Amino acid sequence: MKKSGIRRQTFYDNFQDKYDLLGYTIQAMMEADVESDSDRLDWEEIIAQVFYSAELNRDFYKSVYSS
């Protein structure tokens, strides 16, 4: 909250807890990295993009897992 410059109450107005925030963050990262027109892709291309997104954000996922 210090880094984002928001008050604690503002955080809790938007997220139930840190796990809710984590879910939101991961979903937003995946949506940004996976093609927006994924309905035109076959399942193999979508899976490849999901893994590519995970690779791009590897350091983030490692820090989440370790904490």
Coordinates of C-alpha atoms in Angstrom, one line a residue:
M1 CA 0.0 0.0 0.0
K2 CA 2.9 2.3 0.6
K3 CA 4.2 1.7 -2.9
S4 CA 0.8 2.4 -4.5
G5 CA 0.1 5.4 -2.3
I6 CA -3.3 4.2 -1.1
R7 CA -4.7 4.0 2.3
R8 CA -5.4 0.6 3.9
Q9 CA -9.1 1.2 3.9
T10 CA -9.0 2.0 0.1
F11 CA -7.4 -1.4 -0.4
Y12 CA -10.0 -3.2 1.6
D13 CA -12.8 -1.4 -0.3
N14 CA -11.5 -3.1 -3.5
F15 CA -10.1 -6.4 -2.3
Q16 CA -11.1 -8.8 0.5
D17 CA -7.6 -9.7 1.3
K18 CA -4.1 -10.2 -0.2
Y19 CA -5.2 -13.4 -1.9
D20 CA -8.0 -11.6 -3.6
L21 CA -5.5 -9.1 -4.8
L22 CA -3.2 -11.9 -6.0
G23 CA -6.0 -13.5 -8.0
Y24 CA -6.8 -10.2 -9.6
T25 CA -3.2 -9.5 -10.4
I26 CA -2.6 -12.9 -12.0
Q27 CA -5.8 -12.6 -14.0
A28 CA -4.8 -9.1 -15.3
M29 CA -1.3 -10.3 -16.2
M30 CA -2.7 -13.3 -18.1
E31 CA -5.3 -11.1 -19.9
A32 CA -2.6 -8.7 -20.9
D33 CA -0.2 -11.4 -22.2
V34 CA -2.7 -13.8 -23.9
E35 CA -4.2 -12.7 -27.2
S36 CA -7.4 -10.8 -26.7
D37 CA -8.9 -12.7 -29.7
S38 CA -8.2 -16.1 -28.1
D39 CA -11.6 -17.3 -29.3
R40 CA -9.9 -17.6 -32.8
L41 CA -7.0 -19.6 -31.5
D42 CA -7.0 -23.4 -31.0
W43 CA -6.4 -24.7 -27.5
E44 CA -2.8 -25.5 -28.2
E45 CA -2.0 -21.9 -29.1
I46 CA -3.8 -20.7 -26.0
I47 CA -1.9 -23.1 -23.8
A48 CA 1.4 -21.9 -25.4
Q49 CA 0.5 -18.3 -24.7
V50 CA -0.3 -19.1 -21.1
F51 CA 3.1 -20.7 -20.6
Y52 CA 4.7 -17.8 -22.4
S53 CA 3.0 -15.4 -20.0
A54 CA 4.2 -17.5 -17.1
E55 CA 7.7 -17.4 -18.4
L56 CA 7.6 -13.6 -18.9
N57 CA 6.5 -13.2 -15.3
R58 CA 8.7 -15.9 -13.8
D59 CA 10.3 -13.6 -11.2
F60 CA 6.9 -12.5 -10.0
Y61 CA 5.6 -16.0 -9.6
K62 CA 8.8 -17.1 -7.8
S63 CA 8.4 -14.3 -5.3
V64 CA 4.8 -15.1 -4.7
Y65 CA 5.6 -18.8 -4.2
S66 CA 8.5 -18.1 -1.9
S67 CA 6.4 -15.8 0.3

